[in-house]
Coordinates of N, CA and C and ligand atoms in Angstrom, one line a residue:
M971 N 93.2 92.7 121.5 CA 92.4 91.6 121.4 C 91.2 92.1 121.7
D972 N 91.8 91.2 123.0 CA 90.8 90.8 124.4 C 89.7 92.3 124.7
V973 N 89.9 92.6 124.7 CA 88.9 93.6 125.0 C 89.1 94.2 124.2
L974 N 88.9 94.4 122.3 CA 88.4 95.0 121.0 C 87.0 93.4 121.4
R975 N 87.8 91.9 121.9 CA 86.5 90.9 122.1 C 85.4 90.8 123.1
E976 N 86.0 90.7 124.0 CA 85.4 90.3 125.2 C 84.9 91.7 126.3
Q977 N 85.7 92.4 126.0 CA 85.0 94.0 126.8 C 84.3 95.7 126.1
L978 N 84.6 94.6 125.0 CA 83.6 95.6 124.2 C 82.6 95.1 122.9
G979 N 83.1 93.6 123.9 CA 81.6 92.9 122.5 C 81.8 92.4 120.9
L980 N 83.5 92.6 120.5 CA 83.3 93.5 118.9 C 84.0 91.6 118.8
T981 N 82.9 91.0 117.5 CA 83.7 89.1 118.2 C 83.9 89.3 116.9
G982 N 84.2 89.5 115.8 CA 84.6 90.6 114.0 C 86.0 89.7 114.5
T983 N 86.9 90.3 115.2 CA 88.8 90.3 115.7 C 88.2 89.1 115.9
K984 N 88.5 87.4 114.7 CA 89.1 86.9 115.4 C 90.3 86.2 116.7
K985 N 90.8 85.4 117.7 CA 92.1 84.9 117.6 C 92.1 84.0 117.1
G986 N 93.6 83.7 116.1 CA 93.7 82.3 115.7 C 94.9 81.7 117.1
C987 N 96.3 82.1 116.1 CA 97.0 81.9 116.8 C 97.7 82.8 118.5
D988 N 97.1 84.1 117.9 CA 97.7 84.6 119.4 C 99.1 84.6 119.7
R989 N 99.6 84.1 118.5 CA 100.8 84.8 118.8 C 101.5 86.1 117.2
G990 N 100.4 86.6 116.6 CA 101.1 87.3 115.9 C 101.4 86.6 114.4
E991 N 101.2 85.2 114.9 CA 101.5 83.8 112.9 C 100.8 84.2 112.3
C992 N 99.0 84.3 112.2 CA 98.3 83.9 111.6 C 97.4 85.3 111.2
G993 N 97.5 86.5 111.1 CA 96.6 87.1 110.6 C 95.2 87.6 110.8
A994 N 94.7 86.9 111.6 CA 93.1 86.3 112.4 C 93.3 87.8 112.7
C995 N 93.3 87.9 112.8 CA 93.5 89.9 114.3 C 93.5 90.8 113.3
T996 N 93.7 91.0 112.9 CA 94.0 92.4 111.6 C 93.6 92.9 111.8
V997 N 93.6 94.3 112.2 CA 92.6 95.8 112.5 C 93.2 96.6 112.3
F998 N 92.8 98.3 111.8 CA 93.5 99.1 111.8 C 93.6 100.1 112.6
L999 N 95.4 100.3 113.2 CA 95.7 101.4 114.5 C 95.8 102.4 113.7
D1000 N 94.3 103.6 113.7 CA 94.5 105.2 112.8 C 95.6 104.1 111.1
G1001 N 94.2 103.7 111.0 CA 95.0 103.3 109.8 C 95.8 102.5 109.0
R1002 N 96.2 102.0 109.7 CA 97.5 101.4 109.5 C 97.1 99.0 110.3
R1003 N 97.6 99.4 108.7 CA 96.8 97.2 109.8 C 98.0 97.7 110.7
V1004 N 97.4 96.8 111.9 CA 98.4 95.6 112.7 C 97.7 94.6 113.6
L1005 N 98.6 93.7 114.1 CA 98.1 92.7 114.5 C 97.5 93.1 116.5
A1006 N 96.3 92.5 116.5 CA 95.6 92.8 117.5 C 95.9 91.9 119.0
C1007 N 96.7 91.2 118.0 CA 96.5 90.3 119.2 C 98.1 89.9 120.2
M1008 N 98.8 91.6 118.6 CA 100.2 91.7 119.0 C 101.0 92.8 120.5
M1009 N 99.4 93.7 120.2 CA 99.0 94.8 120.9 C 99.0 94.6 122.5
L1010 N 99.2 95.8 123.8 CA 98.9 95.8 124.3 C 97.5 97.5 124.2
A1011 N 96.3 96.3 125.0 CA 95.3 98.1 124.6 C 95.9 99.2 125.2
V1012 N 96.7 99.7 126.1 CA 96.9 100.8 126.9 C 98.7 100.7 125.4
A1013 N 98.7 100.8 124.5 CA 99.5 101.7 123.5 C 97.8 102.2 122.5
A1014 N 97.5 102.1 122.5 CA 95.8 102.0 121.2 C 95.1 103.8 121.7
T1015 N 96.0 104.3 123.5 CA 95.0 105.4 123.8 C 95.7 106.2 123.0
G1016 N 94.4 106.9 122.2 CA 93.7 108.2 122.3 C 94.4 108.2 120.4
R1017 N 94.4 106.3 120.1 CA 94.2 106.4 118.5 C 93.0 105.9 118.8
E1018 N 92.7 105.9 117.0 CA 91.8 105.0 116.4 C 91.7 103.7 116.4
V1019 N 91.2 103.3 116.6 CA 90.8 101.5 116.0 C 89.6 101.8 115.2
T1020 N 90.0 100.6 114.2 CA 89.0 100.2 113.6 C 88.9 98.5 113.5
T1021 N 87.7 97.1 113.5 CA 87.9 97.0 113.5 C 86.5 96.2 112.6
I1022 N 86.5 95.4 111.2 CA 85.8 94.9 111.2 C 84.2 95.5 110.9
E1023 N 83.9 95.1 112.3 CA 82.3 96.1 112.0 C 82.3 97.7 111.7
G1024 N 83.5 98.1 111.2 CA 83.7 99.2 111.4 C 84.0 99.1 109.7
L1025 N 83.7 99.2 108.8 CA 83.7 98.5 107.3 C 82.7 98.7 107.0
T1026 N 81.5 98.5 107.5 CA 80.5 98.1 107.3 C 80.0 99.9 107.1
S1027 N 78.5 100.6 106.4 CA 78.6 101.4 106.3 C 77.4 101.8 107.8
S1028 N 77.1 103.2 108.2 CA 76.1 103.1 109.3 C 74.0 102.7 108.5
D1029 N 74.3 102.4 107.2 CA 72.6 101.6 106.9 C 73.2 100.6 106.7
G1030 N 74.7 99.9 107.4 CA 74.1 99.0 107.0 C 74.6 98.1 105.8
A1031 N 74.8 98.8 104.6 CA 75.9 98.7 103.1 C 77.6 98.2 103.6
L1032 N 77.3 96.7 103.1 CA 79.0 96.6 102.5 C 80.0 96.4 101.9
H1033 N 81.4 96.8 102.6 CA 82.2 97.7 102.2 C 82.8 96.8 100.9
P1034 N 83.0 97.5 99.7 CA 82.9 96.5 98.5 C 84.1 95.6 99.0
V1035 N 85.5 95.1 99.0 CA 85.9 94.6 100.1 C 85.0 93.1 100.4
Q1036 N 84.0 93.7 101.4 CA 83.6 91.9 101.8 C 83.0 91.8 100.9
R1037 N 82.4 92.9 100.1 CA 80.4 92.1 99.1 C 81.6 91.4 98.4
E1038 N 83.1 91.3 97.1 CA 83.5 90.9 96.0 C 84.1 89.4 97.9
F1039 N 84.1 89.6 98.7 CA 84.1 88.3 99.5 C 83.3 87.1 98.9
L1040 N 82.2 87.8 99.3 CA 80.8 87.0 99.2 C 80.8 86.5 97.5
D1041 N 81.1 87.5 96.9 CA 80.2 87.7 95.4 C 82.1 86.0 94.9
N1042 N 82.6 85.7 95.8 CA 83.5 84.9 95.2 C 83.8 84.2 96.2
D1043 N 82.6 84.4 96.7 CA 83.1 82.9 97.9 C 84.5 82.5 98.3
A1044 N 85.4 83.5 98.8 CA 86.6 83.6 99.3 C 86.9 83.0 100.5
F1045 N 86.0 82.1 100.7 CA 86.1 82.1 102.1 C 85.5 80.8 102.7
Q1046 N 85.7 79.5 103.1 CA 85.4 78.1 104.2 C 84.5 78.5 104.8
C1047 N 85.6 78.3 105.9 CA 84.7 78.4 107.9 C 84.2 79.7 107.9
G1048 N 85.4 80.4 106.7 CA 85.2 82.7 107.9 C 85.8 83.0 108.4
F1049 N 87.0 81.9 109.5 CA 87.3 82.3 111.0 C 88.1 82.7 110.5
C1050 N 89.0 83.1 109.2 CA 89.8 84.1 108.7 C 89.9 85.0 108.3
T1051 N 87.9 85.3 107.4 CA 88.4 86.3 106.3 C 87.5 87.7 107.4
P1052 N 87.3 87.6 108.6 CA 86.9 88.8 109.2 C 88.9 89.3 109.0
G1053 N 90.8 89.1 109.7 CA 91.4 89.6 109.2 C 91.8 89.3 107.8
Q1054 N 91.0 88.6 107.5 CA 91.6 88.3 104.8 C 91.0 90.4 104.7
I1055 N 89.7 90.8 105.1 CA 89.5 91.8 104.2 C 89.9 93.3 105.1
M1056 N 90.3 92.1 106.1 CA 90.8 94.3 107.1 C 92.3 93.7 106.2
S1057 N 93.7 92.9 106.2 CA 93.9 92.9 105.0 C 94.0 93.5 103.5
A1058 N 93.0 92.8 103.3 CA 93.1 93.2 101.7 C 92.7 95.2 101.5
T1059 N 91.4 95.4 103.1 CA 91.1 96.5 102.0 C 92.8 97.2 102.3
A1060 N 93.7 97.1 103.5 CA 95.0 98.5 103.6 C 95.7 97.4 102.6
C1061 N 95.5 96.9 102.2 CA 96.5 96.3 100.7 C 95.8 96.8 99.7
I1062 N 95.5 97.5 99.1 CA 94.4 98.1 98.2 C 94.9 99.6 98.9
A1063 N 94.7 100.2 99.4 CA 94.8 101.3 100.2 C 96.2 101.6 100.1
E1064 N 97.2 100.8 100.9 CA 98.9 101.3 99.4 C 99.4 100.2 98.3
G1065 N 98.1 100.0 96.9 CA 98.5 99.7 96.5 C 99.3 99.2 96.0
H1066 N 99.7 97.9 96.2 CA 100.2 96.3 96.4 C 98.8 96.0 96.6
A1067 N 98.5 96.2 95.6 CA 96.7 95.3 94.3 C 97.1 94.8 93.7
G1068 N 98.4 95.5 92.7 CA 98.6 96.0 91.7 C 98.5 94.0 90.2
S1069 N 99.1 93.2 91.4 CA 98.6 92.1 90.1 C 98.7 91.6 91.7
D1070 N 98.2 89.7 90.9 CA 97.8 89.1 92.5 C 99.1 88.4 92.6
D1071 N 100.2 88.1 92.2 CA 101.4 88.0 92.6 C 101.7 89.0 93.7
E1072 N 101.6 90.6 93.8 CA 102.2 91.6 94.3 C 100.8 91.4 96.0
I1073 N 99.2 91.3 95.6 CA 98.0 91.1 96.5 C 98.7 89.9 97.1
R1074 N 99.3 88.7 96.6 CA 100.5 87.2 97.6 C 100.9 87.6 98.4
E1075 N 101.8 88.5 97.7 CA 103.1 88.9 98.9 C 102.5 89.5 99.8
W1076 N 101.9 90.6 99.4 CA 101.6 91.9 100.6 C 100.3 90.6 101.7
M1077 N 99.3 90.0 101.3 CA 98.2 89.7 101.4 C 99.0 88.4 102.5
S1078 N 100.1 88.1 102.5 CA 101.4 86.1 103.2 C 100.9 86.9 105.0
G1079 N 100.3 87.6 104.7 CA 100.5 87.3 106.6 C 99.3 87.3 107.2
N1080 N 98.2 86.5 105.8 CA 96.9 86.0 106.4 C 96.5 85.0 106.5
I1081 N 96.6 84.0 107.0 CA 96.8 82.8 106.7 C 95.6 81.8 106.6
C1082 N 95.1 80.8 105.6 CA 93.6 80.6 105.6 C 93.6 79.1 105.9
R1083 N 93.4 79.0 106.2 CA 93.3 77.5 106.7 C 92.6 76.0 105.8
C1084 N 91.9 77.1 105.0 CA 91.2 76.5 104.5 C 91.1 76.4 102.8
A1085 N 91.9 76.9 102.7 CA 93.5 76.9 101.5 C 92.2 78.1 100.3
A1086 N 91.6 78.6 100.5 CA 90.2 79.2 100.0 C 91.1 81.1 98.9
Y1087 N 92.4 80.4 98.9 CA 93.5 81.2 98.2 C 93.6 82.0 96.7
P1088 N 92.9 81.2 96.4 CA 93.0 82.0 94.6 C 91.4 82.5 94.3
Q1089 N 90.2 82.0 95.5 CA 89.2 83.1 96.0 C 89.4 84.7 96.6
I1090 N 90.5 84.8 96.9 CA 90.3 85.9 97.6 C 91.5 86.9 97.3
V1091 N 92.6 86.3 96.4 CA 93.3 87.0 95.4 C 92.0 87.0 94.4
S1092 N 91.6 86.6 94.4 CA 90.7 87.4 93.1 C 89.7 88.5 93.1
S1093 N 89.0 87.6 94.9 CA 88.2 89.3 95.3 C 89.3 91.0 95.7
V1094 N 90.2 90.5 96.3 CA 90.9 91.9 96.6 C 91.4 92.4 94.7
A1095 N 91.5 91.8 93.1 CA 91.8 92.0 93.1 C 90.6 93.1 92.0
K1096 N 90.0 92.7 92.1 CA 88.2 93.2 91.9 C 87.9 94.0 92.7
A1097 N 88.5 94.1 93.2 CA 87.8 95.5 94.5 C 88.7 96.4 93.9
N1098 N 89.7 95.7 94.1 CA 90.6 96.8 93.9 C 90.5 97.2 92.4
G1099 N 89.7 96.5 91.6 CA 90.3 97.9 90.4 C 88.9 98.6 90.8
Q1100 N 88.0 98.8 92.1 CA 86.7 99.7 92.1 C 87.3 100.5 93.3
L1101 N 88.3 100.2 94.4 CA 88.8 100.9 95.1 C 90.3 101.8 94.9
G1102 N 90.6 101.5 94.5 CA 92.5 102.3 93.8 C 93.0 103.0 95.5
A1103 N 94.0 103.4 95.3 CA 95.0 103.6 96.8 C 94.6 104.6 97.1
G1104 N 95.8 104.8 98.3 CA 95.2 105.9 99.1 C 95.2 106.5 99.9
T1105 N 93.5 106.0 100.5 CA 92.7 105.7 101.3 C 92.0 105.2 102.3
I1106 N 91.8 104.5 103.5 CA 91.0 104.0 104.5 C 90.8 103.6 106.0
A1107 N 90.3 103.4 105.5 CA 89.0 104.5 106.9 C 88.9 106.2 107.6
G1108 N 89.0 107.0 106.3 CA 88.8 107.9 106.6 C 90.2 108.7 106.7
F1109 N 92.1 107.7 106.6 CA 93.0 107.7 106.8 C 93.6 107.9 105.1
A1110 N 94.3 109.1 105.1 CA 95.6 108.9 104.0 C 96.1 108.0 104.3
V1111 N 96.9 106.7 103.3 CA 97.9 106.2 103.7 C 98.7 105.9 102.6
P1112 N 100.3 106.3 102.7 CA 101.1 106.5 101.5 C 100.8 105.6 101.4
V1113 N 101.1 105.7 99.2 CA 100.7 104.6 98.6 C 102.6 104.0 97.6
A1114 N 102.3 102.6 98.0 CA 103.6 102.2 97.4 C 104.5 103.2 96.0
D1115 N 105.3 102.6 95.9 CA 105.6 103.6 94.0 C 106.4 102.4 93.8
E1116 N 106.1 102.4 91.9 CA 106.7 101.2 91.6 C 107.1 100.3 91.3
A1117 N 108.2 100.7 92.2 CA 109.2 99.4 92.5 C 108.6 97.9 94.3
G1118 N 107.2 99.0 94.9 CA 106.7 97.8 95.4 C 107.2 98.8 96.5
S1119 N 108.0 99.9 97.3 CA 108.3 99.0 98.4 C 107.3 101.4 98.9
E1120 N 107.7 101.6 100.2 CA 106.2 102.7 100.8 C 107.4 104.3 101.0
P1121 N 106.6 105.1 101.0 CA 106.8 106.4 101.0 C 108.4 106.2 102.4
Ligands
FES1028 S1 95.9 86.1 116.3 FE1 96.9 87.2 115.7 S2 98.2 86.7 114.4 FE2 97.1 84.9 114.9
FES1029 S1 87.7 79.9 105.0 FE1 88.5 78.8 106.3 S2 90.0 79.0 107.3 FE2 90.5 80.6 106.1

């Protein structure tokens, strides 16, 4: 997280708790969500890291999850939002966004101190209707079976 923010200037990744409890620092490592504050940078050597900046297309168009968060006012202060969006994108790709309860369960590692949870869940559900499971940032993602567990 510190390398991303302080050496690479990718400040979209937020430092909340700095101890793996809030989800504000969520990024993708080879297409899987990880907490950047819990990783040493050397552990990412040779692997692909995607931050919130990488979700936006090169022409500046927002990712559908970003668009839904904006359209549904799914934030107040916005500090948790990058982590929420990264986790939501992964949640959808993994096939864990089939119902509001499932979204709450698989997004439970992302804390919002402003309690924007109803709008966050609504945004994820709407984005799930557009995206569906299977891919994330160019990587194929194992999709959950009907019981909700991954292969
Ligand atoms: S800053 Fe990483 S989980 Fe809170
Ligand atoms: S919008 Fe403020 S912490 Fe989530």
